[in-house]
C-alpha atoms as one frame of an Amber mdcrd trajectory, in Angstrom:
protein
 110.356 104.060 100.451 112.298 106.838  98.353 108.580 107.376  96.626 106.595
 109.757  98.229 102.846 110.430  97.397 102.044 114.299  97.700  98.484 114.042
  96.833  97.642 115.651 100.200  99.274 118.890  99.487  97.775 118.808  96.280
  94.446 118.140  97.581  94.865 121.600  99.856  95.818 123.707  97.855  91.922
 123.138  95.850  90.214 122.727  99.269  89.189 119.181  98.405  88.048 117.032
 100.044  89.210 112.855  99.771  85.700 111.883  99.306  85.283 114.361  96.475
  88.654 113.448  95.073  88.051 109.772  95.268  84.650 110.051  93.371  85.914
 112.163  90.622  89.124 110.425  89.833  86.844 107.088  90.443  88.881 105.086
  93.666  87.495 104.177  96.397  88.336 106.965  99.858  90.285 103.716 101.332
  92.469 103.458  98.053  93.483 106.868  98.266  94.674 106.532 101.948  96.723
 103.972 100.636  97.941 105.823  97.574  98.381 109.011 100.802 100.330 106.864
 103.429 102.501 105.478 100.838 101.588 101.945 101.138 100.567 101.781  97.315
 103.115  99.403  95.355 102.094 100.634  92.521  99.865 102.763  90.673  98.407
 102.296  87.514  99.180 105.355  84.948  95.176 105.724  83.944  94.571 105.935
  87.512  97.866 108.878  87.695  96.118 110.203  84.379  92.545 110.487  85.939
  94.684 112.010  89.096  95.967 114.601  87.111  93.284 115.603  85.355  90.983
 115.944  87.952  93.476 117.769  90.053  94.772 120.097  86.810  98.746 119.012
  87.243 101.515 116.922  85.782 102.373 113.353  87.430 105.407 115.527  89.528
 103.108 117.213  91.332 102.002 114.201  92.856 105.001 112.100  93.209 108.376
 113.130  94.375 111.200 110.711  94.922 114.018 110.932  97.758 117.238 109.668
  98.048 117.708 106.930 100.849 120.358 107.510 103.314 122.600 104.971 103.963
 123.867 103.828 107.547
């Protein structure tokens, strides 16, 4: 998937934790392994909003996307 979720670096560079970032931004921890691995198909923009916020950064910051290569 050309989408990739970068919450994780995000999430180190404030030393928190998932469990604390889940609670604040109000997912579940399991929702944001999904929204980690990539296997989200979408995401919903109050739930990037509440993201953001809690993490103090633009939607960029969290997503990145990256050209497929082609065989």
């Amino acid at each position: 998937m050309p989408i990739v979720v970068r919450i994780d670096v995000e999430l180190a560079k404030r030393k928190m934790s998932v469990g604390e970032f889940a609670e604040r931004v109000g997912l579940t921890p399991a929702n944001v392994a999904v929204l980690k691995n990539g296997r989200a198909k979408a995401v919903r923009f109050s739930t990037l909003e509440a993201m953001c916020r809690v993490l103090d950064c633009q939607p960029g910051d969290l997503l990145e996307w990256i050209e497929e290569e082609t065989p």
